[in-house]
Tab-separated table of C-alpha atoms in Angstrom:
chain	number	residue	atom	x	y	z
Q	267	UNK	CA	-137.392	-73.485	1.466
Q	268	UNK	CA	-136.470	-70.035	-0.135
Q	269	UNK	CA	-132.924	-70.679	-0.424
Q	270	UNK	CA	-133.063	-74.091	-1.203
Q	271	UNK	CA	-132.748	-74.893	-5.016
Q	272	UNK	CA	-133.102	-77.593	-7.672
Q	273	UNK	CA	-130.853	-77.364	-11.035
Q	274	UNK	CA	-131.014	-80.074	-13.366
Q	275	UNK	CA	-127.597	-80.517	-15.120
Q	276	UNK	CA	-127.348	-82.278	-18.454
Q	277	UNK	CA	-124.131	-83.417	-18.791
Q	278	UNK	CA	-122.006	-85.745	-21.204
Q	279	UNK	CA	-119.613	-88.388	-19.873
Q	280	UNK	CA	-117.431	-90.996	-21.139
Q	281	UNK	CA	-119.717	-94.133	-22.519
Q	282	UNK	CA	-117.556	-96.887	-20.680
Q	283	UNK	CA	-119.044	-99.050	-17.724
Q	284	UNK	CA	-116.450	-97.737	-15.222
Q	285	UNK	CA	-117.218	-94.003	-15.509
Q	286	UNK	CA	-120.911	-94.271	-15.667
Q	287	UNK	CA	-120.913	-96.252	-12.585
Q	288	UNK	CA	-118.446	-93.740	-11.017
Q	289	UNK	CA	-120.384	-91.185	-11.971
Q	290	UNK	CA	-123.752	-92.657	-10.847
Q	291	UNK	CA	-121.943	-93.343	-7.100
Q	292	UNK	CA	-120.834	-89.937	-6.857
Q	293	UNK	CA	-124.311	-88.804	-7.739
Q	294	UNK	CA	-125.696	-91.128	-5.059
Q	295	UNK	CA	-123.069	-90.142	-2.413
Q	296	UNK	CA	-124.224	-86.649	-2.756
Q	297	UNK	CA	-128.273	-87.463	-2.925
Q	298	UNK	CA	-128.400	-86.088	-6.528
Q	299	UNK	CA	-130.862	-88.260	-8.653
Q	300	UNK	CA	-129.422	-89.216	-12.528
Q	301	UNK	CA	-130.692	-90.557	-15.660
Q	302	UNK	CA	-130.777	-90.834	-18.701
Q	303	UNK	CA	-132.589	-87.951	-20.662
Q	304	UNK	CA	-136.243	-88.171	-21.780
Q	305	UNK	CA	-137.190	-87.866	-25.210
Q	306	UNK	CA	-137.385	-84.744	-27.030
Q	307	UNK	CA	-136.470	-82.833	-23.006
Q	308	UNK	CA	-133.196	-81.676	-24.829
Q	309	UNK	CA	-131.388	-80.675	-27.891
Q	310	UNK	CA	-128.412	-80.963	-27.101
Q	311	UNK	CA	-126.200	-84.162	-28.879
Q	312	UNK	CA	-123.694	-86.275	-27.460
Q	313	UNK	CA	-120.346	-86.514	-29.443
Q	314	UNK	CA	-118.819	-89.746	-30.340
Q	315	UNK	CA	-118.220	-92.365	-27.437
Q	316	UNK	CA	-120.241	-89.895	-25.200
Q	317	UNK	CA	-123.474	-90.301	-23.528
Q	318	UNK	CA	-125.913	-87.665	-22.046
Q	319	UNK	CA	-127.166	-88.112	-18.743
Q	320	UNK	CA	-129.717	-85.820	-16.573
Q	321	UNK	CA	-127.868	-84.784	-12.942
Q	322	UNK	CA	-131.166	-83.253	-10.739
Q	323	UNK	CA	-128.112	-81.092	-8.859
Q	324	UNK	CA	-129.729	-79.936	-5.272
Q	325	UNK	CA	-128.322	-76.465	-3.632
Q	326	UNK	CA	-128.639	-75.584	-0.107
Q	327	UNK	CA	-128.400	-72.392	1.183
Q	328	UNK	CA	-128.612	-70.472	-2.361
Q	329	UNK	CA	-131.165	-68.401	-3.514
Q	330	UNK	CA	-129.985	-66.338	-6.859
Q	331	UNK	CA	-127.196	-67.253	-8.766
Q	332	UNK	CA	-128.131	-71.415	-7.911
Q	333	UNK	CA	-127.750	-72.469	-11.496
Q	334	UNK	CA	-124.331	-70.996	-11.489
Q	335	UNK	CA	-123.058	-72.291	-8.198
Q	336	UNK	CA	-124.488	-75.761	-9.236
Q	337	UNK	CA	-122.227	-76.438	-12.647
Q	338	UNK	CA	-119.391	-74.677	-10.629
Q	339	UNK	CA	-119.980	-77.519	-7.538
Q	340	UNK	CA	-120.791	-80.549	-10.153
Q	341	UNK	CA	-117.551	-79.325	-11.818
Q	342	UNK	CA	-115.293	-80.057	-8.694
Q	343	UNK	CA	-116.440	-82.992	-7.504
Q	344	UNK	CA	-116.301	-84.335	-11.328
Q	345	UNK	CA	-112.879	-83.081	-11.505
Q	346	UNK	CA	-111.517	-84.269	-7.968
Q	347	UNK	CA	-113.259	-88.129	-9.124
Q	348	UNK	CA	-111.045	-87.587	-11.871
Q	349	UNK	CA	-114.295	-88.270	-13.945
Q	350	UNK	CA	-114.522	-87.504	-17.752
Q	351	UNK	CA	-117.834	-85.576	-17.263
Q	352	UNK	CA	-118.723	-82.287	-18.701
Q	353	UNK	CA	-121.689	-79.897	-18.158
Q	354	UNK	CA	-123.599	-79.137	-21.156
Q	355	UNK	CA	-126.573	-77.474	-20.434
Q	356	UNK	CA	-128.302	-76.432	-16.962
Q	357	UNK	CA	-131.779	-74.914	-15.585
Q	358	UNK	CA	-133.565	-74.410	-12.084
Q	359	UNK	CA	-136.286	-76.395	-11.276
Q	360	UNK	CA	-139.133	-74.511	-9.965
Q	361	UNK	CA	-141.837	-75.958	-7.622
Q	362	UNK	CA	-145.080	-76.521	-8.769
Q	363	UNK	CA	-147.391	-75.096	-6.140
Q	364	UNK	CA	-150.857	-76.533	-6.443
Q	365	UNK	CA	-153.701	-74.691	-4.835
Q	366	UNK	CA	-155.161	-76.612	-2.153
Q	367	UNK	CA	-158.459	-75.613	0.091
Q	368	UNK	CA	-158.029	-77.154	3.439
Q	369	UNK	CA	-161.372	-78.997	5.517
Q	370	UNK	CA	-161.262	-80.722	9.067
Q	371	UNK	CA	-163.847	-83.460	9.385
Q	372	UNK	CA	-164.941	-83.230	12.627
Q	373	UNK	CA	-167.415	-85.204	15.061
Q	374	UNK	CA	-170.640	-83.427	16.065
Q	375	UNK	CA	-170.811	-82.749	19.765
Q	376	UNK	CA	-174.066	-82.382	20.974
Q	377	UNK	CA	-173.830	-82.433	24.513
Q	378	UNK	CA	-172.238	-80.179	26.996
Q	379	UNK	CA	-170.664	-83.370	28.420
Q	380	UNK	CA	-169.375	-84.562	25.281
Q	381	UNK	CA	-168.014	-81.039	24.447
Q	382	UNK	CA	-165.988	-81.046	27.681
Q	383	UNK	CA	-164.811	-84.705	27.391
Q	384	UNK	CA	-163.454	-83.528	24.064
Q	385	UNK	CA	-161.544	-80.153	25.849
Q	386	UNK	CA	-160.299	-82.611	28.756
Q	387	UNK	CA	-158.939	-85.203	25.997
Q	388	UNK	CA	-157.016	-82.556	24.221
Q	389	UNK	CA	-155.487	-81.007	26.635
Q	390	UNK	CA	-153.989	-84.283	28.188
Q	391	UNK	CA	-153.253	-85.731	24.848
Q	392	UNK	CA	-152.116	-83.247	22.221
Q	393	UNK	CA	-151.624	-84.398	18.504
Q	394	UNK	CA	-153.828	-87.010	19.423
Q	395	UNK	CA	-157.517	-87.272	18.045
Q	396	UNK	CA	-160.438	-88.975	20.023
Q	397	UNK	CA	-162.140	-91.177	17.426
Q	398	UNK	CA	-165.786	-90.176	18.273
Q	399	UNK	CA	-165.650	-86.693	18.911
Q	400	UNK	CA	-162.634	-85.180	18.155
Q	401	UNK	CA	-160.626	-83.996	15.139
Q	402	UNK	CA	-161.360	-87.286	12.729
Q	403	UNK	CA	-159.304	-86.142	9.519
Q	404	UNK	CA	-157.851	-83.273	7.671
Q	405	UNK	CA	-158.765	-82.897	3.834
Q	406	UNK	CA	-156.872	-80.925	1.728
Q	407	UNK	CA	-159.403	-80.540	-1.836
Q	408	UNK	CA	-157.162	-79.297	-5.119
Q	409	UNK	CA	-158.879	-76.073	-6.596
Q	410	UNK	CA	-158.409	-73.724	-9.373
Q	411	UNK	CA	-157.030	-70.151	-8.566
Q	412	UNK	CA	-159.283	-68.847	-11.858
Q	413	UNK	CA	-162.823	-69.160	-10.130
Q	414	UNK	CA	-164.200	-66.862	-7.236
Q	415	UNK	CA	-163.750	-68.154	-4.023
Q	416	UNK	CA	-167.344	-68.686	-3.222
Q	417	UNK	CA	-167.473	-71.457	-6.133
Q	418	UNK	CA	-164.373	-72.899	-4.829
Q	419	UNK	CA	-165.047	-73.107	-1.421
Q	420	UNK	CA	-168.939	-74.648	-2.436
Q	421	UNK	CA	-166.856	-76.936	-4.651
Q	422	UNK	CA	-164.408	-78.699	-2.266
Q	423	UNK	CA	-166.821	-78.439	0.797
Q	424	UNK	CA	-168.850	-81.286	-1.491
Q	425	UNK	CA	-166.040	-83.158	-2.530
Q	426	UNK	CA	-164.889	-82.871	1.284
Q	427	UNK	CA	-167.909	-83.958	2.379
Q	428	UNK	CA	-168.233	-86.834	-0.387
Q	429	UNK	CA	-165.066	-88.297	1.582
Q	430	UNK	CA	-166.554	-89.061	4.886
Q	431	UNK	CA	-168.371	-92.034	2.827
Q	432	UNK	CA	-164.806	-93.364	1.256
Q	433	UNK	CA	-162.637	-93.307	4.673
Q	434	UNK	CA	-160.726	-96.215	4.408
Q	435	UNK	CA	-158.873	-96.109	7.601
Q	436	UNK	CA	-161.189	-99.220	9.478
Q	437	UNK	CA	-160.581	-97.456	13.321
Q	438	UNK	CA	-162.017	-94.438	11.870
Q	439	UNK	CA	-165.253	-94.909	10.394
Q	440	UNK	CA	-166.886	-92.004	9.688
Q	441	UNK	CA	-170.890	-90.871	8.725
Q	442	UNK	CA	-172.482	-87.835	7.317
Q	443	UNK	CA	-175.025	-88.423	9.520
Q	444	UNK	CA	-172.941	-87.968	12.626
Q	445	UNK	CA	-169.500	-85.637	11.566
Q	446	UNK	CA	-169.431	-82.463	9.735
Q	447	UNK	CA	-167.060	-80.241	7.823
Q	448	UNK	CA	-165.553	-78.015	9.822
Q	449	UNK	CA	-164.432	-74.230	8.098
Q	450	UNK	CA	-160.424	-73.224	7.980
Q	451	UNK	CA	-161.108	-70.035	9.373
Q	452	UNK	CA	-162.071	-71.483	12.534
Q	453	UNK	CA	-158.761	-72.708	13.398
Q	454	UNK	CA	-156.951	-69.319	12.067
Q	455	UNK	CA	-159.341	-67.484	14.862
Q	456	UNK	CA	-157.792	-69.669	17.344
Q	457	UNK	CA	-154.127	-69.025	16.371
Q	458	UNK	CA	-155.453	-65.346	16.128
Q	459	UNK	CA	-156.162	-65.721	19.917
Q	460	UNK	CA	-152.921	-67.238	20.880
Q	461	UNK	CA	-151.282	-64.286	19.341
Q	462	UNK	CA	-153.196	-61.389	20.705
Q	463	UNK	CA	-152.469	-63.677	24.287
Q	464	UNK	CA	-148.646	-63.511	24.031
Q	465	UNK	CA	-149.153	-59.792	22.730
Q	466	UNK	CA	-151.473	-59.218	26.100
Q	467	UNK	CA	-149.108	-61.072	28.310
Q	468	UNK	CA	-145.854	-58.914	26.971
Q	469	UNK	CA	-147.211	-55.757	27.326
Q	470	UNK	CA	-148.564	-56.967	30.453
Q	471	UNK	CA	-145.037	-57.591	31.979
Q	472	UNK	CA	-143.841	-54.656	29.908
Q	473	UNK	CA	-146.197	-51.860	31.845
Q	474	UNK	CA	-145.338	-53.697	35.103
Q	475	UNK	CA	-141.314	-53.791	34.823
Q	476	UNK	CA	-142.006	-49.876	33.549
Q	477	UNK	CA	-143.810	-49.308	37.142
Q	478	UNK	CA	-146.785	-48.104	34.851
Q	479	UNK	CA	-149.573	-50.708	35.917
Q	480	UNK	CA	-150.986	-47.865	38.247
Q	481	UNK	CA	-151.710	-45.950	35.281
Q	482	UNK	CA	-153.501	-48.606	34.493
Q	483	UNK	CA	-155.201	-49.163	37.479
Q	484	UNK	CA	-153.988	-52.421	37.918
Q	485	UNK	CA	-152.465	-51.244	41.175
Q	486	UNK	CA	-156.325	-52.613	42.408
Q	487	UNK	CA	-156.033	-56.162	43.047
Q	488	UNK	CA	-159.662	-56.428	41.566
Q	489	UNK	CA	-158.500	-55.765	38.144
Q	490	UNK	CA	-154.730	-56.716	38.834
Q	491	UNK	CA	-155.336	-60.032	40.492
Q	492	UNK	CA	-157.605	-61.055	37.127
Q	493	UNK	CA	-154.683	-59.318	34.644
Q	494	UNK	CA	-151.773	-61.277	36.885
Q	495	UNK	CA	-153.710	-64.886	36.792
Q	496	UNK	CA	-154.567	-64.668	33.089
Q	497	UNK	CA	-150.899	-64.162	31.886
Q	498	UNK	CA	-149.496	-66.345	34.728
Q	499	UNK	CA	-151.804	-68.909	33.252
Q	500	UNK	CA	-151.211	-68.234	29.064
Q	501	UNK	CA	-147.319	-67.811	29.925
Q	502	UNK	CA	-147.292	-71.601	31.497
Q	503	UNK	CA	-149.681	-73.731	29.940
Q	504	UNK	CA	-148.122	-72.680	26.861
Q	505	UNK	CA	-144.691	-73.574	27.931
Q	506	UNK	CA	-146.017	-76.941	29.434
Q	507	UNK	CA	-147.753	-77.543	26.495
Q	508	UNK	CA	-144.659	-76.823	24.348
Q	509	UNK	CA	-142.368	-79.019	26.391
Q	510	UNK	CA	-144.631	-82.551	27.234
Q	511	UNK	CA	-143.430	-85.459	25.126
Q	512	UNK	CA	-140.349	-83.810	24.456
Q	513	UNK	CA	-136.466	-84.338	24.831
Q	514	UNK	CA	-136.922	-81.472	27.571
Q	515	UNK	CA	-139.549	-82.617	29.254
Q	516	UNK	CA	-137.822	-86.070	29.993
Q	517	UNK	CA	-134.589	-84.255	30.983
Q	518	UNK	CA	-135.877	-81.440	33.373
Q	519	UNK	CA	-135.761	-83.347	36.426
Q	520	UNK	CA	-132.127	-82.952	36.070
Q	521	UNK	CA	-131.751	-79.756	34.262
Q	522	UNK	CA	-133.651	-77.758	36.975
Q	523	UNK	CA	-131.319	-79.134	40.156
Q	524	UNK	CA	-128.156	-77.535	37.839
Q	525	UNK	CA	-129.619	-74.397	36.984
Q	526	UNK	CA	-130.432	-73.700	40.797
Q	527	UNK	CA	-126.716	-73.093	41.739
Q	528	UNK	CA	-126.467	-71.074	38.553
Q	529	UNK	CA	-129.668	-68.744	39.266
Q	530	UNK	CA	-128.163	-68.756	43.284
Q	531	UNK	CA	-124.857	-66.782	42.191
Q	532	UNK	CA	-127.017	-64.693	39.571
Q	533	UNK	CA	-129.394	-63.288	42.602
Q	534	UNK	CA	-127.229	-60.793	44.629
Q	535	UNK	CA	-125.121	-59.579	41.487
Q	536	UNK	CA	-128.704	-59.071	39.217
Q	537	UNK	CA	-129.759	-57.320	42.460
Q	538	UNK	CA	-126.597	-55.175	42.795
Q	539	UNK	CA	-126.983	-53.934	39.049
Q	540	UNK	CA	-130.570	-53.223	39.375
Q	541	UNK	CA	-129.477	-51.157	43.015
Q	542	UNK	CA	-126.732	-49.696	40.905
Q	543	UNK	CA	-128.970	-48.254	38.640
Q	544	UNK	CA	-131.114	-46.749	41.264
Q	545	UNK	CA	-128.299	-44.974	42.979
Q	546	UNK	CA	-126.534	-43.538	39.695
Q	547	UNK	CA	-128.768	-40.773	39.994
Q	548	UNK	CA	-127.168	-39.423	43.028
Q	549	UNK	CA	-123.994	-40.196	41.404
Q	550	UNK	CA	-123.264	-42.953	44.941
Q	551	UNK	CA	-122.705	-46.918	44.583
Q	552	UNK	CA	-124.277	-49.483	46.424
Q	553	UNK	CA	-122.657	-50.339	49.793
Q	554	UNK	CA	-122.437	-54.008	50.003
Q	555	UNK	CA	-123.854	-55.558	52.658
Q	556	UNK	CA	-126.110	-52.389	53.648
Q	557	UNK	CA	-129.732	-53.270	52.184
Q	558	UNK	CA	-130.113	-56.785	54.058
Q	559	UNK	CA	-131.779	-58.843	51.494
Q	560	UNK	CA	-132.808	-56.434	49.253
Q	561	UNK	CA	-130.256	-57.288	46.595
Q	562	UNK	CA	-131.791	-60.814	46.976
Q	563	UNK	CA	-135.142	-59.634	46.212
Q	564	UNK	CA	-134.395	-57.007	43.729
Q	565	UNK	CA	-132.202	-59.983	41.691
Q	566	UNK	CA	-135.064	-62.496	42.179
Q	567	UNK	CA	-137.605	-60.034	40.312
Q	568	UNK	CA	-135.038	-59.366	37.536
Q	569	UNK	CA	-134.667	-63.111	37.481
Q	570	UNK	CA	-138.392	-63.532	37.341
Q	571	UNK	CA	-138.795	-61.029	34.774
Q	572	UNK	CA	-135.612	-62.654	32.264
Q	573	UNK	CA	-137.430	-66.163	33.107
Q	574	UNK	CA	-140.806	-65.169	32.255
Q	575	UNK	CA	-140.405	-62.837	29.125
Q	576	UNK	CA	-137.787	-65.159	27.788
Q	577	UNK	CA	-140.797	-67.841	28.112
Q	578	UNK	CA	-142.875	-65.836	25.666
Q	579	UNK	CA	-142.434	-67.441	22.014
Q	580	UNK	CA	-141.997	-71.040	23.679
Q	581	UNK	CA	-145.404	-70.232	25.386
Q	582	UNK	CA	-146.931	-69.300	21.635
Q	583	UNK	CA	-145.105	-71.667	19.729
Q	584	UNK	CA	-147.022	-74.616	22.845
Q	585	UNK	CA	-150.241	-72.973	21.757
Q	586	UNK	CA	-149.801	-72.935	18.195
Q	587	UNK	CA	-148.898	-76.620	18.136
Q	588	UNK	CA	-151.897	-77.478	20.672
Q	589	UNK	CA	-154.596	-75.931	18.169
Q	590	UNK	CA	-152.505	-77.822	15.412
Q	591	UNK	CA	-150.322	-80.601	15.668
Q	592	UNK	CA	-149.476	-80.522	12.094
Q	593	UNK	CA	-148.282	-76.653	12.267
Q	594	UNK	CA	-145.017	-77.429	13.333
Q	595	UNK	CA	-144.356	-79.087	9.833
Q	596	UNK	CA	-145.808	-77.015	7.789
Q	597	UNK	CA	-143.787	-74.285	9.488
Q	598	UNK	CA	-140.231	-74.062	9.970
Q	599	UNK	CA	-140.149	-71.049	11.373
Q	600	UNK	CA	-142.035	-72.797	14.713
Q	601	UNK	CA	-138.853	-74.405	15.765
Q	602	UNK	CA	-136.866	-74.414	18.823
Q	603	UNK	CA	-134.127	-72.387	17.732
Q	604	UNK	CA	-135.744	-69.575	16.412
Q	605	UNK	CA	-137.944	-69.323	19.486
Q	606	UNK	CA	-134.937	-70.012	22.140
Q	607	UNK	CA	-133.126	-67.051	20.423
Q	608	UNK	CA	-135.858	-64.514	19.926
Q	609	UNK	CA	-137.005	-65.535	23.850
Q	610	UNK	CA	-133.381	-64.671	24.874
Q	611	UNK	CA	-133.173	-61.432	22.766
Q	612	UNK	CA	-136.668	-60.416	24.650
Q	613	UNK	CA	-135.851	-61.627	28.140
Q	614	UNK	CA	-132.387	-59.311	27.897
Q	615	UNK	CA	-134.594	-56.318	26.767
Q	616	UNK	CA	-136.878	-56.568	29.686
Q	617	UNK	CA	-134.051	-57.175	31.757
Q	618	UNK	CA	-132.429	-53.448	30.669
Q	619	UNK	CA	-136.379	-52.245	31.015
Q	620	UNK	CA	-136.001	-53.103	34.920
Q	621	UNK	CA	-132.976	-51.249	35.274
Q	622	UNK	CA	-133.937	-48.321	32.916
Q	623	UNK	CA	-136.940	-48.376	35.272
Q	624	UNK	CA	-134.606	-47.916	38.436
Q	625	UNK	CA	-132.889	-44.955	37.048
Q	626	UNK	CA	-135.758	-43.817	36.548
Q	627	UNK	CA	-137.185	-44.045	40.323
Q	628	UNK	CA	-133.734	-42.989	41.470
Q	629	UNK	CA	-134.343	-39.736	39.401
Q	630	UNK	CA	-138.022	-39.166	40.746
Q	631	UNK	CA	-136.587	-39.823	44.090
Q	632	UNK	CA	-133.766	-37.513	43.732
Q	633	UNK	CA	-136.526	-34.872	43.021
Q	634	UNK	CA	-138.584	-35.518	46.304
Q	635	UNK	CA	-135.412	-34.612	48.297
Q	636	UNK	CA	-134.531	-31.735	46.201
Q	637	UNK	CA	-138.515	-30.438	47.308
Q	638	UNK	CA	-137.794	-31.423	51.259
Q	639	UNK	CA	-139.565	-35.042	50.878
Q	640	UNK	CA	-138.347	-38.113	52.215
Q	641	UNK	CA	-137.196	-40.783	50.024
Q	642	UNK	CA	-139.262	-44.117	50.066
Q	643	UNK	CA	-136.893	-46.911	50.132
Q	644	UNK	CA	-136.358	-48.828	46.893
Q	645	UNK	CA	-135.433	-52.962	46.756
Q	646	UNK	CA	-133.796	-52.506	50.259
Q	647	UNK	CA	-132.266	-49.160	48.872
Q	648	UNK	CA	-132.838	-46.731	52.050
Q	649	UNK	CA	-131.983	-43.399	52.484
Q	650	UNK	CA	-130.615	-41.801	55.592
Q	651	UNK	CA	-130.852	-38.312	56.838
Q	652	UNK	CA	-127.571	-37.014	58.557
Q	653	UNK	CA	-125.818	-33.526	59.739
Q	654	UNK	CA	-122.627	-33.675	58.933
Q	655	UNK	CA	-120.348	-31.248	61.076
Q	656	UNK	CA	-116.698	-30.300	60.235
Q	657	UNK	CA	-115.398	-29.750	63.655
Q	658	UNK	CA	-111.977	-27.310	62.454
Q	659	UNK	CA	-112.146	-25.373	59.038
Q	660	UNK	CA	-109.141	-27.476	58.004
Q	661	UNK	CA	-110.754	-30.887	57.857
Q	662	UNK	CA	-110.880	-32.186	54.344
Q	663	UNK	CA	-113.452	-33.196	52.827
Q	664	UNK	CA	-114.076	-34.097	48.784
Q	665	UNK	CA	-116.413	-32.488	47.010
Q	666	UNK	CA	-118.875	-29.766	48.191
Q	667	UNK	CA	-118.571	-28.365	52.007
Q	668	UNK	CA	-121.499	-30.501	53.811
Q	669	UNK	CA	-123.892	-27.769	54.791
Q	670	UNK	CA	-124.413	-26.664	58.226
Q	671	UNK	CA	-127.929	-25.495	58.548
Q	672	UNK	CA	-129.992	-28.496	56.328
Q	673	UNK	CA	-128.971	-32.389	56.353
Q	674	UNK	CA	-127.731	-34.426	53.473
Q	675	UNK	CA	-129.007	-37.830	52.239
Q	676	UNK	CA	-126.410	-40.847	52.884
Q	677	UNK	CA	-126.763	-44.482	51.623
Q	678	UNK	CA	-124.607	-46.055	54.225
Q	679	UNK	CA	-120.861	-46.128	55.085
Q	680	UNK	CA	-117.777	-47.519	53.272
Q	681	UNK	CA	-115.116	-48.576	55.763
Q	682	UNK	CA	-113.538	-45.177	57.475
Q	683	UNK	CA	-115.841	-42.936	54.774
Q	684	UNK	CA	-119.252	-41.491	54.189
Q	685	UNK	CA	-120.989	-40.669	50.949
Q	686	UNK	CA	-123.103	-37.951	50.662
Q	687	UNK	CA	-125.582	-36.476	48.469
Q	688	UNK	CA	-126.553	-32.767	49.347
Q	689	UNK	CA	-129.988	-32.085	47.706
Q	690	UNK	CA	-128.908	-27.879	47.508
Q	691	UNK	CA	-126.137	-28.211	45.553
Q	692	UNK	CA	-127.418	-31.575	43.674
Q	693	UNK	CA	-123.819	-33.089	43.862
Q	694	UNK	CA	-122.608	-35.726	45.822
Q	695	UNK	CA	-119.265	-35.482	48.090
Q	696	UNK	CA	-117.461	-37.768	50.942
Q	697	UNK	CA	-115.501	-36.880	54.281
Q	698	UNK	CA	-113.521	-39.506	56.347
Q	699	UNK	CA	-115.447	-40.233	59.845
Q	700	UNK	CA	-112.683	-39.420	62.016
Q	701	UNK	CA	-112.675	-35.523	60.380
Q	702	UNK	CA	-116.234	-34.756	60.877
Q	703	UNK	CA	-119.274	-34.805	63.421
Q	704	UNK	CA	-121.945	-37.057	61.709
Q	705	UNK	CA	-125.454	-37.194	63.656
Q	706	UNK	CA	-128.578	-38.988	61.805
Q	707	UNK	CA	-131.855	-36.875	62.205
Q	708	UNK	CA	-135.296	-38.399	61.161
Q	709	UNK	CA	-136.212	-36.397	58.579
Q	710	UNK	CA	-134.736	-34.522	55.192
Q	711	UNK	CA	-136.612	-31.770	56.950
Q	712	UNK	CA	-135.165	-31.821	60.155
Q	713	UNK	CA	-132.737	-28.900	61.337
Q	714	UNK	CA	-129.131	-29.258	61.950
């Protein structure tokens, strides 16, 4: 790891029997190997009744300043042991990184048969290998970094290829004569394609939560239908395939039936934001109660949407570990908790999309009524047309006067009270029922 480091310590300590083995349990307690210095590794001489001893000090968590932070924690612990150690002479450890080219020995597969067994036995059995056709063994051949590649990859191919007759594993007995050396860069184009799918299925979801899949023309079901079933199908088989033979997997049967009351009483308040957001363009709040179920089904798409997006890297990181069991090792950053939070970070973004995308119809629709169109209804959002009539010049009323000649668009009542929006004067204003006339018309059109 980057900030993970290794100092070794050379330090002198007290040559009696009780504080070397004090010393040396301390050492063990924290997982730090000691011993005694190699020849000619150091200059540096003991005094009298001292002895030098090599402390391999590991630091979590630290990447600059690690040799500093390592005497500085050696020195506590020493001191709280009450241990006659001191620290004489320190210096980081680097890794030795050893270039490696990296060859799957695979079984040939003649057949169309055998080529589909071998699809239908990795997709039940992931990690697993099938000892006649599939994946038989993974060679990694050490190389030098000082030839051209060409030469190096000739190189280890042949000594690659010289292993299939030394295999020593008896259940796995391989021949030249029926496996072959398969290339890296085979396996890269298939993470290649798992990534351009999760970047296909978010933008996907993206242009549809943005209302911009006509643009698209995806409002056909010819090309939608395809577009819908490929992402529906990337998004879960890569989140089955991330969650089989897991801790998950074992405990969803019981982790679904408690998230159901939890998504019930998310429904009608996701669907009351997202109706929120639609009516904040005429400046009016949802009337509870007034859309039917359209607060259900405008919370069960934003539900659907959180769900689905939030999916995404668990759906990549299934794929990635499908084309290569040993990925996940290899890469930390392919764990769960990375991958949980990023898919919550996205799933709260799309969320906002959906109701940055209701705004936005509320504002288009505010503009068809300002021209004399009607307004199409919106997630059980509907617009009524009304002429509202003061009957005396002294009735109140809050806001703008309710015109006579041209009706006004209403989103339902509140108790004794009626919102308005009047699309002249593009402001919204309210009257109590028992002050004023109020008689619904068909039309934004229609005459008062």
């Amino acid at each position: 790891m980057p900030f993970n480091r290794r100092v070794h310590v050379i330090v002198e300590v007290l040559d009696r029997a009780e504080e070397l083995g004090l010393l040396a349990d301390l050492c063990g307690s924290l997982g730090w190997p000691i011993r005694e210095p190699i020849t000619g590794e150091t200059t540096v001489l003991a005094s009298a009744e001292w002895t030098l001893r090599v402390i391999e000090v590991r630091i979590r968590n630290v990447r600059d300043g690690a040799v500093e932070q390592a005497v500085a924690t050696l020195d506590a612990w020493t001191q709280a042991a009450e241990l006659s150690v001191h620290c004489r002479d320190a210096a980081l450890v680097e890794r030795v990184h050893r270039p490696l080219i990296e060859w799957h020995l695979r079984g040939k597969r003649q057949s169309v048969r055998q080529r589909l067994r071998h699809a239908l036995h990795l997709a039940y059995r992931t990690g697993e290998h099938d000892p006649h056709s599939g994946t038989v063994r993974l060679v990694r051949v050490p190389t030098t970094l000082d030839e051209p590649r060409t030469r190096r990859l000739a190189r280890s191919r042949r000594a690659a290829r010289a292993r299939l007759s030394h295999h020593t594993i008896p259940a796995r007995q391989l021949n030249p004569d029926l496996h072959e050396v398969s290339s890296p860069a085979i396996r890269k184009g298939w993470y290649i394609g798992a990534l351009l799918g999760v970047i296909f299925t978010a933008t996907m979801i993206c242009l549809l939560c943005a209302g911009l899949w006509p643009a698209i023309g995806a409002d056909d079901p010819r090309i939608g239908a395809p577009i819908a079933i490929l992402s529906f199908g990337y998004l879960v088989a890569g989140t089955v395939l991330a969650l089989r033979h897991t801790t998950t997997h074992r405990a969803l049967p019981w982790l679904i039936p408690l998230a159901v009351p939890l998504a019930a009483s998310l429904i009608p308040w996701l669907g009351m934001l997202a109706q929120r957001a639609y009516l904040s363009s005429f400046s009016v709040r949802p009337v509870s109660g007034e859309g039917g179920l359209g607060d259900v089904h405008a919370g069960i798409w934003m539900l659907f949407v959180f769900v689905a997006t939030s999916l995404l890297p668990t759906a990549y990181l299934g794929w990635v570990r499908f084309l290569d069991s040993s990925m996940g090792a290899r890469a930390p950053w392919l764990s769960w908790a990375p991958a949980v939070a990023l898919g919550t970070g996205i799933g709260v973004a799309f969320s906002l999309l959906v109701l940055l995308t209701a705004a936005r119809s509320g504002t288009e629709n505010r503009q068809l009524a300002v021209t004399g169109k009607d307004i199409p209804e919106y997630f059980g959002v509907g617009a009524e047309y009304a002429c509202v009539a003061l009957p005396s010049k002294d009735a109140p009323y809050y806001g703008n006067r309710p015109p006579e000649n041209a009706p006004v668009v209403i989103f339902g009542q509140k108790g004794d009270r009626v919102e308005y929006w009047d699309p002249k004067s593009h402001r919204k204003a309210s009257v109590r029922l028992e002050d004023a006339q109020v008689r619904l018309v068909p039309h934004i059109y229609s005459h008062c």
